[in-house]
């Protein structure tokens, strides 16, 4: 089984970190391929960058030359998952939905701890769109930018723990979700300090993607995610056109 794990930004070191975390929980025989978009922002922290990332990820996935069995979109709260589902005939798993749905198996309410405050509305909207907001106690910002997670890992853990503690004590969350692909791999440290389940969306996504492939299941094509209708598209930016 081959799973493509698409970073939503152009920071190669973050792609490598996300892929490494994915490999650490993948089953034997699962090949993980980290994908970095060829254009876009070095971090996604707003609507413009998120919509840009949606196009860039579709571009990168369509350009991949070998067969693959599933795709993970490794951006928390980012746009574009629906477009990938229309274009592909394999399962597409978004880490936002993977993390939140996994958290609901572990407690009554979950809270998301993310990066900057400006990303909170984006995440809230994505959870509403996915029908996952009813059991979300809160979405909290650590105050750190995406790139700071790599640059200052100790500070990142401290800031996440501070917000996660408040989520548990004040918001009555029973599970914490890490709300950024760049937080991948920090779950164990935070779990040990906090004493509640902590869900890493990247790790959750790979286990879900593997399960869907093994079950022989993929996106329904009868209505919402049917392939794009054949039509003239002016200035098509992708190097490879989807099959009609």
PDB file of C-alpha atoms in Angstrom:
ATOM      1  CA  UNK A   1       0.000   0.000   0.000  1.00  0.00           C
ATOM      2  CA  UNK A   2       1.304   3.444  -0.914  1.00  0.00           C
ATOM      3  CA  UNK A   3      -0.076   6.560   0.801  1.00  0.00           C
ATOM      4  CA  UNK A   4       0.778  10.094  -0.298  1.00  0.00           C
ATOM      5  CA  UNK A   5       1.025  12.552   2.587  1.00  0.00           C
ATOM      6  CA  UNK A   6       0.696  16.083   1.261  1.00  0.00           C
ATOM      7  CA  UNK A   7       2.087  18.968   3.256  1.00  0.00           C
ATOM      8  CA  UNK A   8       0.046  22.103   2.560  1.00  0.00           C
ATOM      9  CA  UNK A   9       3.032  24.451   2.694  1.00  0.00           C
ATOM     10  CA  UNK A  10       6.356  24.568   0.868  1.00  0.00           C
ATOM     11  CA  UNK A  11       8.633  24.004   3.885  1.00  0.00           C
ATOM     12  CA  UNK A  12      10.449  20.780   3.021  1.00  0.00           C
ATOM     13  CA  UNK A  13      11.654  20.119   6.564  1.00  0.00           C
ATOM     14  CA  UNK A  14       8.032  20.126   7.737  1.00  0.00           C
ATOM     15  CA  UNK A  15       7.096  17.663   5.000  1.00  0.00           C
ATOM     16  CA  UNK A  16       9.888  15.385   6.200  1.00  0.00           C
ATOM     17  CA  UNK A  17       8.772  15.680   9.824  1.00  0.00           C
ATOM     18  CA  UNK A  18       5.145  14.923   8.951  1.00  0.00           C
ATOM     19  CA  UNK A  19       6.165  11.941   6.799  1.00  0.00           C
ATOM     20  CA  UNK A  20       8.404  10.595   9.564  1.00  0.00           C
ATOM     21  CA  UNK A  21       5.556  10.756  12.079  1.00  0.00           C
ATOM     22  CA  UNK A  22       3.264   9.021   9.615  1.00  0.00           C
ATOM     23  CA  UNK A  23       5.786   6.223   9.050  1.00  0.00           C
ATOM     24  CA  UNK A  24       6.139   5.710  12.800  1.00  0.00           C
ATOM     25  CA  UNK A  25       2.499   4.611  13.083  1.00  0.00           C
ATOM     26  CA  UNK A  26       1.945   3.096   9.639  1.00  0.00           C
ATOM     27  CA  UNK A  27       1.565  -0.663   9.351  1.00  0.00           C
ATOM     28  CA  UNK A  28       4.377  -2.853   7.984  1.00  0.00           C
ATOM     29  CA  UNK A  29       4.170  -2.835   4.215  1.00  0.00           C
ATOM     30  CA  UNK A  30       2.685   0.652   3.982  1.00  0.00           C
ATOM     31  CA  UNK A  31       4.869   3.006   1.971  1.00  0.00           C
ATOM     32  CA  UNK A  32       4.594   6.670   2.955  1.00  0.00           C
ATOM     33  CA  UNK A  33       5.532   9.309   0.375  1.00  0.00           C
ATOM     34  CA  UNK A  34       5.847  12.895   1.600  1.00  0.00           C
ATOM     35  CA  UNK A  35       4.674  15.486  -0.937  1.00  0.00           C
ATOM     36  CA  UNK A  36       5.740  19.138  -0.921  1.00  0.00           C
ATOM     37  CA  UNK A  37       3.837  21.532  -3.234  1.00  0.00           C
ATOM     38  CA  UNK A  38       5.939  23.199  -5.916  1.00  0.00           C
ATOM     39  CA  UNK A  39       4.356  26.597  -5.180  1.00  0.00           C
ATOM     40  CA  UNK A  40       2.621  28.282  -2.271  1.00  0.00           C
ATOM     41  CA  UNK A  41       3.441  29.835   1.091  1.00  0.00           C
ATOM     42  CA  UNK A  42       6.052  28.501   3.521  1.00  0.00           C
ATOM     43  CA  UNK A  43       3.297  28.283   6.134  1.00  0.00           C
ATOM     44  CA  UNK A  44      -0.511  28.452   6.001  1.00  0.00           C
ATOM     45  CA  UNK A  45      -2.069  30.802   8.529  1.00  0.00           C
ATOM     46  CA  UNK A  46      -5.014  32.447   6.793  1.00  0.00           C
ATOM     47  CA  UNK A  47      -7.625  32.139   4.079  1.00  0.00           C
ATOM     48  CA  UNK A  48      -5.472  33.327   1.176  1.00  0.00           C
ATOM     49  CA  UNK A  49      -2.682  30.878   2.006  1.00  0.00           C
ATOM     50  CA  UNK A  50      -5.179  28.094   2.609  1.00  0.00           C
ATOM     51  CA  UNK A  51      -6.927  28.519  -0.753  1.00  0.00           C
ATOM     52  CA  UNK A  52      -3.530  28.759  -2.444  1.00  0.00           C
ATOM     53  CA  UNK A  53      -2.521  25.529  -0.701  1.00  0.00           C
ATOM     54  CA  UNK A  54      -5.664  23.808  -1.971  1.00  0.00           C
ATOM     55  CA  UNK A  55      -4.616  24.452  -5.573  1.00  0.00           C
ATOM     56  CA  UNK A  56      -0.972  23.619  -4.856  1.00  0.00           C
ATOM     57  CA  UNK A  57      -1.819  20.264  -3.239  1.00  0.00           C
ATOM     58  CA  UNK A  58      -4.080  19.259  -6.132  1.00  0.00           C
ATOM     59  CA  UNK A  59      -1.270  20.215  -8.501  1.00  0.00           C
ATOM     60  CA  UNK A  60       1.277  18.137  -6.560  1.00  0.00           C
ATOM     61  CA  UNK A  61      -0.939  15.063  -6.252  1.00  0.00           C
ATOM     62  CA  UNK A  62      -1.942  15.045  -9.923  1.00  0.00           C
ATOM     63  CA  UNK A  63       1.711  15.357 -10.911  1.00  0.00           C
ATOM     64  CA  UNK A  64       2.798  12.317  -8.879  1.00  0.00           C
ATOM     65  CA  UNK A  65       3.886   9.769 -11.503  1.00  0.00           C
ATOM     66  CA  UNK A  66       3.342   6.436  -9.715  1.00  0.00           C
ATOM     67  CA  UNK A  67       0.202   4.595  -8.557  1.00  0.00           C
ATOM     68  CA  UNK A  68      -0.987   5.237  -5.012  1.00  0.00           C
ATOM     69  CA  UNK A  69      -3.747   3.916  -2.778  1.00  0.00           C
ATOM     70  CA  UNK A  70      -4.749   6.897  -0.611  1.00  0.00           C
ATOM     71  CA  UNK A  71      -3.975  10.552   0.062  1.00  0.00           C
ATOM     72  CA  UNK A  72      -3.646  12.393   3.358  1.00  0.00           C
ATOM     73  CA  UNK A  73      -4.019  16.167   3.312  1.00  0.00           C
ATOM     74  CA  UNK A  74      -1.806  17.212   6.227  1.00  0.00           C
ATOM     75  CA  UNK A  75      -3.090  20.709   6.923  1.00  0.00           C
ATOM     76  CA  UNK A  76      -5.383  21.408   9.872  1.00  0.00           C
ATOM     77  CA  UNK A  77      -8.408  23.430   8.817  1.00  0.00           C
ATOM     78  CA  UNK A  78      -7.161  23.906   5.260  1.00  0.00           C
ATOM     79  CA  UNK A  79      -9.318  23.991   2.145  1.00  0.00           C
ATOM     80  CA  UNK A  80      -9.109  21.556  -0.748  1.00  0.00           C
ATOM     81  CA  UNK A  81     -10.097  18.129   0.497  1.00  0.00           C
ATOM     82  CA  UNK A  82     -13.332  18.220  -1.501  1.00  0.00           C
ATOM     83  CA  UNK A  83     -11.485  19.019  -4.742  1.00  0.00           C
ATOM     84  CA  UNK A  84      -9.156  16.084  -4.229  1.00  0.00           C
ATOM     85  CA  UNK A  85     -12.128  13.811  -3.644  1.00  0.00           C
ATOM     86  CA  UNK A  86     -13.607  14.839  -6.986  1.00  0.00           C
ATOM     87  CA  UNK A  87     -10.316  14.316  -8.822  1.00  0.00           C
ATOM     88  CA  UNK A  88      -9.237  10.997  -7.298  1.00  0.00           C
ATOM     89  CA  UNK A  89     -10.606   7.471  -7.151  1.00  0.00           C
ATOM     90  CA  UNK A  90      -8.758   6.620  -3.928  1.00  0.00           C
ATOM     91  CA  UNK A  91      -9.591   7.606  -0.316  1.00  0.00           C
ATOM     92  CA  UNK A  92      -8.707  11.170   0.677  1.00  0.00           C
ATOM     93  CA  UNK A  93      -8.313  11.791   4.411  1.00  0.00           C
ATOM     94  CA  UNK A  94      -7.990  15.274   5.883  1.00  0.00           C
ATOM     95  CA  UNK A  95      -6.185  15.510   9.235  1.00  0.00           C
ATOM     96  CA  UNK A  96      -8.798  17.928  10.621  1.00  0.00           C
ATOM     97  CA  UNK A  97     -11.594  15.418  10.274  1.00  0.00           C
ATOM     98  CA  UNK A  98      -9.387  12.442  11.157  1.00  0.00           C
ATOM     99  CA  UNK A  99      -8.296  14.014  14.429  1.00  0.00           C
ATOM    100  CA  UNK A 100     -11.738  15.216  15.511  1.00  0.00           C
ATOM    101  CA  UNK A 101     -13.516  11.964  14.655  1.00  0.00           C
ATOM    102  CA  UNK A 102     -10.845   9.964  16.494  1.00  0.00           C
ATOM    103  CA  UNK A 103     -11.153  12.225  19.537  1.00  0.00           C
ATOM    104  CA  UNK A 104     -14.874  11.487  19.745  1.00  0.00           C
ATOM    105  CA  UNK A 105     -14.101   7.810  20.384  1.00  0.00           C
ATOM    106  CA  UNK A 106     -12.062   8.834  23.434  1.00  0.00           C
ATOM    107  CA  UNK A 107     -14.190  11.326  25.338  1.00  0.00           C
ATOM    108  CA  UNK A 108     -17.427  13.286  25.367  1.00  0.00           C
ATOM    109  CA  UNK A 109     -15.894  16.655  24.378  1.00  0.00           C
ATOM    110  CA  UNK A 110     -12.614  17.532  22.683  1.00  0.00           C
ATOM    111  CA  UNK A 111     -10.680  20.774  22.310  1.00  0.00           C
ATOM    112  CA  UNK A 112      -8.339  21.770  19.507  1.00  0.00           C
ATOM    113  CA  UNK A 113      -5.100  23.604  20.297  1.00  0.00           C
ATOM    114  CA  UNK A 114      -3.737  25.314  17.216  1.00  0.00           C
ATOM    115  CA  UNK A 115      -1.222  28.003  16.250  1.00  0.00           C
ATOM    116  CA  UNK A 116      -2.266  31.646  15.774  1.00  0.00           C
ATOM    117  CA  UNK A 117      -5.609  33.081  16.854  1.00  0.00           C
ATOM    118  CA  UNK A 118      -6.439  34.086  13.271  1.00  0.00           C
ATOM    119  CA  UNK A 119      -6.648  30.403  12.310  1.00  0.00           C
ATOM    120  CA  UNK A 120      -9.312  29.631  14.919  1.00  0.00           C
ATOM    121  CA  UNK A 121     -12.309  30.715  12.744  1.00  0.00           C
ATOM    122  CA  UNK A 122     -10.983  28.650   9.817  1.00  0.00           C
ATOM    123  CA  UNK A 123     -10.827  25.546  11.991  1.00  0.00           C
ATOM    124  CA  UNK A 124     -14.249  26.200  13.498  1.00  0.00           C
ATOM    125  CA  UNK A 125     -15.707  26.522   9.996  1.00  0.00           C
ATOM    126  CA  UNK A 126     -14.076  23.281   8.808  1.00  0.00           C
ATOM    127  CA  UNK A 127     -15.417  21.405  11.843  1.00  0.00           C
ATOM    128  CA  UNK A 128     -18.919  22.780  11.188  1.00  0.00           C
ATOM    129  CA  UNK A 129     -18.711  21.809   7.526  1.00  0.00           C
ATOM    130  CA  UNK A 130     -17.707  18.283   8.525  1.00  0.00           C
ATOM    131  CA  UNK A 131     -20.470  18.024  11.142  1.00  0.00           C
ATOM    132  CA  UNK A 132     -17.948  17.612  13.948  1.00  0.00           C
ATOM    133  CA  UNK A 133     -18.484  20.833  15.915  1.00  0.00           C
ATOM    134  CA  UNK A 134     -21.207  19.585  18.283  1.00  0.00           C
ATOM    135  CA  UNK A 135     -18.695  17.834  20.520  1.00  0.00           C
ATOM    136  CA  UNK A 136     -15.949  20.428  20.193  1.00  0.00           C
ATOM    137  CA  UNK A 137     -15.565  22.216  23.530  1.00  0.00           C
ATOM    138  CA  UNK A 138     -13.249  24.908  22.157  1.00  0.00           C
ATOM    139  CA  UNK A 139     -10.581  25.832  19.637  1.00  0.00           C
ATOM    140  CA  UNK A 140      -7.662  27.548  21.358  1.00  0.00           C
ATOM    141  CA  UNK A 141      -4.616  29.331  19.960  1.00  0.00           C
ATOM    142  CA  UNK A 142      -1.117  28.733  21.327  1.00  0.00           C
ATOM    143  CA  UNK A 143       0.058  32.065  19.885  1.00  0.00           C
ATOM    144  CA  UNK A 144       2.918  30.489  17.929  1.00  0.00           C
ATOM    145  CA  UNK A 145       3.251  30.613  14.157  1.00  0.00           C
ATOM    146  CA  UNK A 146       3.579  27.389  12.175  1.00  0.00           C
ATOM    147  CA  UNK A 147       7.297  27.843  11.503  1.00  0.00           C
ATOM    148  CA  UNK A 148       7.953  28.593  15.178  1.00  0.00           C
ATOM    149  CA  UNK A 149       6.851  25.052  16.016  1.00  0.00           C
ATOM    150  CA  UNK A 150      10.011  23.754  14.328  1.00  0.00           C
ATOM    151  CA  UNK A 151      12.258  26.594  15.423  1.00  0.00           C
ATOM    152  CA  UNK A 152      11.289  26.562  19.108  1.00  0.00           C
ATOM    153  CA  UNK A 153       9.962  23.058  19.941  1.00  0.00           C
ATOM    154  CA  UNK A 154      10.284  23.446  23.726  1.00  0.00           C
ATOM    155  CA  UNK A 155       8.401  26.727  23.660  1.00  0.00           C
ATOM    156  CA  UNK A 156       5.788  25.135  21.428  1.00  0.00           C
ATOM    157  CA  UNK A 157       5.186  22.257  23.836  1.00  0.00           C
ATOM    158  CA  UNK A 158       4.924  24.675  26.766  1.00  0.00           C
ATOM    159  CA  UNK A 159       2.422  26.913  24.957  1.00  0.00           C
ATOM    160  CA  UNK A 160       0.317  23.950  23.817  1.00  0.00           C
ATOM    161  CA  UNK A 161       0.260  22.475  27.314  1.00  0.00           C
ATOM    162  CA  UNK A 162      -0.805  25.840  28.767  1.00  0.00           C
ATOM    163  CA  UNK A 163      -3.783  26.101  26.404  1.00  0.00           C
ATOM    164  CA  UNK A 164      -4.624  22.411  26.690  1.00  0.00           C
ATOM    165  CA  UNK A 165      -4.697  22.694  30.481  1.00  0.00           C
ATOM    166  CA  UNK A 166      -7.136  25.590  30.247  1.00  0.00           C
ATOM    167  CA  UNK A 167      -9.236  23.606  27.774  1.00  0.00           C
ATOM    168  CA  UNK A 168      -9.527  20.713  30.229  1.00  0.00           C
ATOM    169  CA  UNK A 169     -10.088  22.841  33.337  1.00  0.00           C
ATOM    170  CA  UNK A 170     -12.206  25.694  31.944  1.00  0.00           C
ATOM    171  CA  UNK A 171     -13.852  24.282  28.800  1.00  0.00           C
ATOM    172  CA  UNK A 172     -14.391  20.773  30.214  1.00  0.00           C
ATOM    173  CA  UNK A 173     -12.595  19.063  27.327  1.00  0.00           C
ATOM    174  CA  UNK A 174     -11.737  15.406  27.901  1.00  0.00           C
ATOM    175  CA  UNK A 175      -9.506  14.972  24.826  1.00  0.00           C
ATOM    176  CA  UNK A 176      -7.000  17.350  23.240  1.00  0.00           C
ATOM    177  CA  UNK A 177      -6.471  17.538  19.477  1.00  0.00           C
ATOM    178  CA  UNK A 178      -3.289  19.020  18.018  1.00  0.00           C
ATOM    179  CA  UNK A 179      -4.553  21.531  15.464  1.00  0.00           C
ATOM    180  CA  UNK A 180      -1.612  21.814  13.078  1.00  0.00           C
ATOM    181  CA  UNK A 181       0.343  19.364  10.928  1.00  0.00           C
ATOM    182  CA  UNK A 182       3.508  21.008  12.250  1.00  0.00           C
ATOM    183  CA  UNK A 183       2.619  19.746  15.743  1.00  0.00           C
ATOM    184  CA  UNK A 184       2.937  16.174  14.541  1.00  0.00           C
ATOM    185  CA  UNK A 185       5.029  14.093  16.932  1.00  0.00           C
ATOM    186  CA  UNK A 186       4.397  16.283  19.995  1.00  0.00           C
ATOM    187  CA  UNK A 187       1.426  14.253  21.233  1.00  0.00           C
ATOM    188  CA  UNK A 188       3.339  11.905  23.534  1.00  0.00           C
ATOM    189  CA  UNK A 189       5.107  14.707  25.430  1.00  0.00           C
ATOM    190  CA  UNK A 190       1.853  16.571  25.935  1.00  0.00           C
ATOM    191  CA  UNK A 191      -0.068  13.438  26.927  1.00  0.00           C
ATOM    192  CA  UNK A 192       2.489  12.640  29.623  1.00  0.00           C
ATOM    193  CA  UNK A 193       2.267  16.149  31.054  1.00  0.00           C
ATOM    194  CA  UNK A 194      -1.496  16.517  30.828  1.00  0.00           C
ATOM    195  CA  UNK A 195      -2.868  13.076  31.683  1.00  0.00           C
ATOM    196  CA  UNK A 196      -5.608  13.080  29.020  1.00  0.00           C
ATOM    197  CA  UNK A 197      -5.709  11.570  25.515  1.00  0.00           C
ATOM    198  CA  UNK A 198      -3.954  13.728  22.920  1.00  0.00           C
ATOM    199  CA  UNK A 199      -4.712  13.112  19.236  1.00  0.00           C
ATOM    200  CA  UNK A 200      -2.192  13.860  16.494  1.00  0.00           C
ATOM    201  CA  UNK A 201      -4.175  14.323  13.298  1.00  0.00           C
ATOM    202  CA  UNK A 202      -1.383  13.016  11.079  1.00  0.00           C
ATOM    203  CA  UNK A 203      -1.147   9.748  13.010  1.00  0.00           C
ATOM    204  CA  UNK A 204      -4.941   9.420  13.104  1.00  0.00           C
ATOM    205  CA  UNK A 205      -5.206  10.056   9.365  1.00  0.00           C
ATOM    206  CA  UNK A 206      -2.795   7.296   8.351  1.00  0.00           C
ATOM    207  CA  UNK A 207      -4.616   4.661  10.400  1.00  0.00           C
ATOM    208  CA  UNK A 208      -7.945   5.745   8.890  1.00  0.00           C
ATOM    209  CA  UNK A 209      -6.509   5.785   5.356  1.00  0.00           C
ATOM    210  CA  UNK A 210      -5.049   2.294   5.810  1.00  0.00           C
ATOM    211  CA  UNK A 211      -8.388   1.002   7.107  1.00  0.00           C
ATOM    212  CA  UNK A 212     -10.313   2.418   4.157  1.00  0.00           C
ATOM    213  CA  UNK A 213      -7.882   0.851   1.682  1.00  0.00           C
ATOM    214  CA  UNK A 214      -8.049  -2.544   3.416  1.00  0.00           C
ATOM    215  CA  UNK A 215     -11.843  -2.391   3.433  1.00  0.00           C
ATOM    216  CA  UNK A 216     -11.846  -1.623  -0.280  1.00  0.00           C
ATOM    217  CA  UNK A 217     -13.714   1.655   0.314  1.00  0.00           C
ATOM    218  CA  UNK A 218     -13.305   5.046  -1.321  1.00  0.00           C
ATOM    219  CA  UNK A 219     -15.218   8.256  -1.953  1.00  0.00           C
ATOM    220  CA  UNK A 220     -18.724   7.935  -3.332  1.00  0.00           C
ATOM    221  CA  UNK A 221     -18.923   9.300  -6.874  1.00  0.00           C
ATOM    222  CA  UNK A 222     -22.691   9.313  -7.355  1.00  0.00           C
ATOM    223  CA  UNK A 223     -23.317  12.958  -6.465  1.00  0.00           C
ATOM    224  CA  UNK A 224     -21.305  15.385  -4.339  1.00  0.00           C
ATOM    225  CA  UNK A 225     -17.828  14.166  -5.274  1.00  0.00           C
ATOM    226  CA  UNK A 226     -18.504  13.051  -8.817  1.00  0.00           C
ATOM    227  CA  UNK A 227     -15.588  13.769 -11.202  1.00  0.00           C
ATOM    228  CA  UNK A 228     -15.501  17.298 -12.609  1.00  0.00           C
ATOM    229  CA  UNK A 229     -17.668  17.645 -15.723  1.00  0.00           C
ATOM    230  CA  UNK A 230     -15.669  17.838 -18.969  1.00  0.00           C
ATOM    231  CA  UNK A 231     -15.420  21.466 -20.008  1.00  0.00           C
ATOM    232  CA  UNK A 232     -12.964  24.043 -21.243  1.00  0.00           C
ATOM    233  CA  UNK A 233     -10.809  25.352 -18.398  1.00  0.00           C
ATOM    234  CA  UNK A 234      -8.788  28.400 -19.373  1.00  0.00           C
ATOM    235  CA  UNK A 235      -5.301  28.727 -17.891  1.00  0.00           C
ATOM    236  CA  UNK A 236      -5.359  25.279 -16.257  1.00  0.00           C
ATOM    237  CA  UNK A 237      -2.322  25.379 -13.923  1.00  0.00           C
ATOM    238  CA  UNK A 238      -1.806  21.672 -13.333  1.00  0.00           C
ATOM    239  CA  UNK A 239       0.858  19.713 -15.221  1.00  0.00           C
ATOM    240  CA  UNK A 240      -1.515  16.753 -15.557  1.00  0.00           C
ATOM    241  CA  UNK A 241      -5.225  16.894 -16.370  1.00  0.00           C
ATOM    242  CA  UNK A 242      -7.585  14.613 -14.437  1.00  0.00           C
ATOM    243  CA  UNK A 243      -9.076  11.767 -16.395  1.00  0.00           C
ATOM    244  CA  UNK A 244     -12.548  12.462 -17.726  1.00  0.00           C
TER     245      UNK A 244
END
